[in-house]
PDB file of C-alpha atoms in Angstrom:
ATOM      1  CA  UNK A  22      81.125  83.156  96.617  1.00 48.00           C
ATOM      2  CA  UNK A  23      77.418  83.430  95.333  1.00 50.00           C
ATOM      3  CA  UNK A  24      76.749  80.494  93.275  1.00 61.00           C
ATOM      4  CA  UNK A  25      73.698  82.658  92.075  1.00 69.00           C
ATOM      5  CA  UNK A  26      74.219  86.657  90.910  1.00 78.00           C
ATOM      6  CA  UNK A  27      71.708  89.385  90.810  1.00 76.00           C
ATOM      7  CA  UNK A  28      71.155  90.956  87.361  1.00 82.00           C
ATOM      8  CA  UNK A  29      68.592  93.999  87.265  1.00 81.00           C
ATOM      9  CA  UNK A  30      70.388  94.908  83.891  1.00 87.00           C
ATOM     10  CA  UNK A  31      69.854  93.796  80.548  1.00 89.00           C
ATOM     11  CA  UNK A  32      73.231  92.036  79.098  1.00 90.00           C
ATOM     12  CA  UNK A  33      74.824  93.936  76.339  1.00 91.00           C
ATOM     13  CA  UNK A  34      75.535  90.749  74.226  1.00 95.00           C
ATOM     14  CA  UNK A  35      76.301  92.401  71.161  1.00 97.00           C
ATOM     15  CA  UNK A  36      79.780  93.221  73.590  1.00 96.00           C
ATOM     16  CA  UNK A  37      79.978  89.348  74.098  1.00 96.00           C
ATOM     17  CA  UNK A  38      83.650  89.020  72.517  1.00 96.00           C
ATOM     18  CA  UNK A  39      85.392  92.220  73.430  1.00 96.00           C
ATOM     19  CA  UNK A  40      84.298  91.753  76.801  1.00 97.00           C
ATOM     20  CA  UNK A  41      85.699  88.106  76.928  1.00 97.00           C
ATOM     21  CA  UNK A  42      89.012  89.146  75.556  1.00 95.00           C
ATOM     22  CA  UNK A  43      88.986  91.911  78.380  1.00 96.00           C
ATOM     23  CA  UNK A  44      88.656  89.326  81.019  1.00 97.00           C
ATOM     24  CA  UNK A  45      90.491  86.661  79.514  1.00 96.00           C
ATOM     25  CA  UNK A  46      93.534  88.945  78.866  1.00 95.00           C
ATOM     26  CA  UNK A  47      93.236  90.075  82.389  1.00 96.00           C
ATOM     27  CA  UNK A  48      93.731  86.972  83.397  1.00 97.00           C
ATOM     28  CA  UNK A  49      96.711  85.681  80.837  1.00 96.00           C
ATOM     29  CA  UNK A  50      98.698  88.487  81.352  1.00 96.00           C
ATOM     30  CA  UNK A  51      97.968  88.683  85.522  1.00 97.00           C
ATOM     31  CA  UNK A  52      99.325  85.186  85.810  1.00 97.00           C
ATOM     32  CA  UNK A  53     102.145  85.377  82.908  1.00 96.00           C
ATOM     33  CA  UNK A  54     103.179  88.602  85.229  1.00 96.00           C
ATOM     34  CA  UNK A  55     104.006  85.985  87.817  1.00 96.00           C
ATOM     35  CA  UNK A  56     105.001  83.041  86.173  1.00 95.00           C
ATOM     36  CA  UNK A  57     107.196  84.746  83.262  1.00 94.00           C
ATOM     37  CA  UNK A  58     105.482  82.185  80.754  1.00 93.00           C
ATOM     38  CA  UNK A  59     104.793  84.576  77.792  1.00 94.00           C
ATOM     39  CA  UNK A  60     104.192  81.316  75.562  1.00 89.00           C
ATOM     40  CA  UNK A  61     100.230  81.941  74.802  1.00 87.00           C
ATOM     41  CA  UNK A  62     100.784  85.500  73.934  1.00 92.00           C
ATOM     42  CA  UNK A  63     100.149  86.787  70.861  1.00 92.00           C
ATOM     43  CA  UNK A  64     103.309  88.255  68.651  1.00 95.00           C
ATOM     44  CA  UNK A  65     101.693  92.075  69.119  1.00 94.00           C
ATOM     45  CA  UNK A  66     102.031  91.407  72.861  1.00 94.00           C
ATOM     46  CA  UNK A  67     105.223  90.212  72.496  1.00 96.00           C
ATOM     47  CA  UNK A  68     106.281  93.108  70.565  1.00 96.00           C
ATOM     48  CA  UNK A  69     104.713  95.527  72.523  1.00 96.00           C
ATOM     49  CA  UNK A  70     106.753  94.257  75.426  1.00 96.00           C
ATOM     50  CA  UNK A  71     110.112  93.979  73.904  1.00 96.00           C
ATOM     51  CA  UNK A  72     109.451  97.650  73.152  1.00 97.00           C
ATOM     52  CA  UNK A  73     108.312  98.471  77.083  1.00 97.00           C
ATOM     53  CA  UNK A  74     109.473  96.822  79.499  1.00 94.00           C
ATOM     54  CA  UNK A  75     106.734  97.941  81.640  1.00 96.00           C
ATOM     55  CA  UNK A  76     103.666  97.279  79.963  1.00 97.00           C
ATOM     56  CA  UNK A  77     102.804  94.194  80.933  1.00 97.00           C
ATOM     57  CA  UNK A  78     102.815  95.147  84.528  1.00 97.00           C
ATOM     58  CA  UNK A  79     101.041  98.222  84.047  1.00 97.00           C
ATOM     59  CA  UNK A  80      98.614  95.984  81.921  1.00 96.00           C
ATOM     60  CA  UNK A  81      97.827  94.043  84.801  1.00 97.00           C
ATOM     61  CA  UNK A  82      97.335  97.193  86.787  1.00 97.00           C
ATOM     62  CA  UNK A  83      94.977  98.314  84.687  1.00 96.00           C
ATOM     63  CA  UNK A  84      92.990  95.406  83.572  1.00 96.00           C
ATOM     64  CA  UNK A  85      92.226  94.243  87.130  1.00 96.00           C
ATOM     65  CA  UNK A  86      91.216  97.400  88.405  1.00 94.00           C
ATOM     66  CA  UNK A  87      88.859  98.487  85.592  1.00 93.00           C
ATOM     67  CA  UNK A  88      87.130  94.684  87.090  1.00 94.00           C
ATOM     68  CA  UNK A  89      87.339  95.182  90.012  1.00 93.00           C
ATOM     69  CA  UNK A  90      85.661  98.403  89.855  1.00 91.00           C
ATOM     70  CA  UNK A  91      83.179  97.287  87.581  1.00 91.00           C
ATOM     71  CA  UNK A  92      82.148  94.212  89.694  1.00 90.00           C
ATOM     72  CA  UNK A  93      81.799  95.591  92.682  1.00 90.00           C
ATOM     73  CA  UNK A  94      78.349  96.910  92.390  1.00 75.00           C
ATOM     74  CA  UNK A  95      76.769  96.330  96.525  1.00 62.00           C
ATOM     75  CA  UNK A  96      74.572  93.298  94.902  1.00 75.00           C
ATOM     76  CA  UNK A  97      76.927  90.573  93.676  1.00 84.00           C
ATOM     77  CA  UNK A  98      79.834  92.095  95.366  1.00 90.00           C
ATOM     78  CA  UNK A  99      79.986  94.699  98.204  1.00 87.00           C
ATOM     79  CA  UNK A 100      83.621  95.023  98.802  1.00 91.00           C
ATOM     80  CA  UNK A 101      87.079  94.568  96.057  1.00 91.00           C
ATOM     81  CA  UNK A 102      88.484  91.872  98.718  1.00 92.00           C
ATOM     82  CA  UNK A 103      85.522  89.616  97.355  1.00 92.00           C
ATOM     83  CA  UNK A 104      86.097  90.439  93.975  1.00 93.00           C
ATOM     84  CA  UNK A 105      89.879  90.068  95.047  1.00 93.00           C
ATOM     85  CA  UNK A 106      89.471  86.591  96.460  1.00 94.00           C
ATOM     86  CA  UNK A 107      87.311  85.100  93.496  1.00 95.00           C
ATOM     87  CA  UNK A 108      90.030  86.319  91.028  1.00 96.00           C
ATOM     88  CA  UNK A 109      92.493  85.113  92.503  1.00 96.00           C
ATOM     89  CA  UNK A 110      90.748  81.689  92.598  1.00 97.00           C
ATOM     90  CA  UNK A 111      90.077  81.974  88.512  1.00 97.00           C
ATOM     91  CA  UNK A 112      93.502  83.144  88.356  1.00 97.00           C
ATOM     92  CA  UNK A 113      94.875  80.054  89.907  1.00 97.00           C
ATOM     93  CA  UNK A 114      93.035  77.682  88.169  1.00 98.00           C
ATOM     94  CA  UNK A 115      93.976  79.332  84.840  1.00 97.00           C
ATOM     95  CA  UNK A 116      97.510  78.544  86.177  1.00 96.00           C
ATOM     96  CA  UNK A 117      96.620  75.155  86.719  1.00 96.00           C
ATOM     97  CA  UNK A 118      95.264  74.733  83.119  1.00 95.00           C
ATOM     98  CA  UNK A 119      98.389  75.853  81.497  1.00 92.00           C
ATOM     99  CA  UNK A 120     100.261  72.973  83.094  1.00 92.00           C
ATOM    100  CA  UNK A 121      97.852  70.284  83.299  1.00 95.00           C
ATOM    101  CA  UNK A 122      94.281  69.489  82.827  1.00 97.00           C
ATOM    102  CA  UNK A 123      91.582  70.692  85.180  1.00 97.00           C
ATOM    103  CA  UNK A 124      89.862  68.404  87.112  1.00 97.00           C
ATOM    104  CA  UNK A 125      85.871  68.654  86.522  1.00 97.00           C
ATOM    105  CA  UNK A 126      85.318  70.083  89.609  1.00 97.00           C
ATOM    106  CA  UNK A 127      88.214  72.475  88.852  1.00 98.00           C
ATOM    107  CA  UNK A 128      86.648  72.771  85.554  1.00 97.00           C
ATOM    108  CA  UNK A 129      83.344  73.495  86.373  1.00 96.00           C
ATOM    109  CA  UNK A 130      84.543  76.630  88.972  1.00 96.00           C
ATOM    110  CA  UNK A 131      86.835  77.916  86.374  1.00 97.00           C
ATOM    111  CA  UNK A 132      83.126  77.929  84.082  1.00 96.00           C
ATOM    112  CA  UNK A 133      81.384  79.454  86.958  1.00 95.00           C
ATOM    113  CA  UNK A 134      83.684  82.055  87.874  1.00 96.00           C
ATOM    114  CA  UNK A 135      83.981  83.112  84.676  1.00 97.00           C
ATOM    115  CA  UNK A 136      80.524  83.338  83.012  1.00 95.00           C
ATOM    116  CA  UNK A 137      80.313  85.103  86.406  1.00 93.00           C
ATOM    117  CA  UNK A 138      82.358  87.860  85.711  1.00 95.00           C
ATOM    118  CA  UNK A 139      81.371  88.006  81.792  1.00 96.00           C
ATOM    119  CA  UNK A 140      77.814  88.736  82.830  1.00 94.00           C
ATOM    120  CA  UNK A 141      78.488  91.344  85.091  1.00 94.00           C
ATOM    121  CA  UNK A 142      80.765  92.796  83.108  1.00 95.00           C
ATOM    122  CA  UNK A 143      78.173  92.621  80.257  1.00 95.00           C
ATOM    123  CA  UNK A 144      76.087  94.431  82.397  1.00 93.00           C
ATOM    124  CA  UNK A 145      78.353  97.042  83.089  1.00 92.00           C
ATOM    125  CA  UNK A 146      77.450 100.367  80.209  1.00 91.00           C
ATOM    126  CA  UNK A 147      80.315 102.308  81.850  1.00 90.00           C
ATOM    127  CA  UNK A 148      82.605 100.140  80.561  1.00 92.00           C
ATOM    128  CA  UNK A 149      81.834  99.122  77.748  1.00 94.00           C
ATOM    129  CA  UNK A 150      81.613 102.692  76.332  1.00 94.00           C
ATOM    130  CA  UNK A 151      85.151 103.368  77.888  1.00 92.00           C
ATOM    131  CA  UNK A 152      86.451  99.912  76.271  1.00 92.00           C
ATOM    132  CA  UNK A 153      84.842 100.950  73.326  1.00 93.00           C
ATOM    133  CA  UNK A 154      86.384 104.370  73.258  1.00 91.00           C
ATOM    134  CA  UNK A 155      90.249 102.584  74.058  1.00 77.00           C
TER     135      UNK A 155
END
C-alpha cells in the first residue's frame, strides 16, 4: 500500500456521510458475516435479517464489490487483489477493535486505510449517483 493516493478529482463532500456509512457498513457486516457477532447492528438490520436469511451475505456481496470496483481506478489501485489485500487488512483490524483496543500503530492504519477509501470513494460520481438512486 500507497501511503500517498492520487486525486485528479474534486471530492464530493457534500456525500461525506452516506459515503462513510457505505464503507463502514461494508465493513460491519463483512466481518459480522464471519464472526456471527450481530451485536453493533442496528434493530432494522436485525429485522431485515430475521426476515431473510440471506441478506446479510448477499449484503456483503454487494457492498464489497460496488468498492472494489469503484477503487480500482489504474492510479491508486490497478488490480481488485490490491484493493482485496488492503480490505482485508481494515477488515481485520475492525475485528480487532470490537474485542479490544487498537494499538496506535493499529490505530493509525485503521485511520489511513480508511480516509483512504472515503476519498476515493468521494471521488467516485458513478457511485454516488447509483447510491443516491438505491
Amino acid at each position: 500500500m500507497l501511503n500517498f493516493i492520487s486525486i485528479t478529482k474534486p471530492m464530493n463532500l457534500q456525500y461525506t456521510e452516506m459515503m462513510e456509512r457505505f464503507l463502514m457498513n461494508t465493513v460491519a457486516f463483512s466481518v459480522a458475516l464471519v464472526t456471527k457477532d450481530y451485536s453493533t447492528f442496528s434493530q432494522e438490520a436485525l429485522d431485515i435479517m430475521a426476515a431473510d436469511e440471506n441478506w446479510l451475505r448477499e449484503s456483503v456481496e454487494w457492498s464489497q464489490s460496488l468498492l472494489v470496483l469503484s477503487l480500482v481506478d489504474g492510479e491508486n489501485y490497478q488490480t481488485a487483489d490490491e484493493v482485496a489485500g488492503d480490505l482485508s487488512t481494515l477488515l481485520a483490524l475492525y475485528n480487532i477493535a470490537t474485542q479490544r483496543e487498537l494499538t496506535d500503530r493499529e490505530d493509525a492504519l485503521f485511520v489511513r486505510l480508511h480516509d483512504r477509501f472515503l476519498a476515493l470513494l468521494l471521488t467516485d460520481d458513478v457511485l454516488i449517483e447509483y447510491m443516491l438512486e438505491e
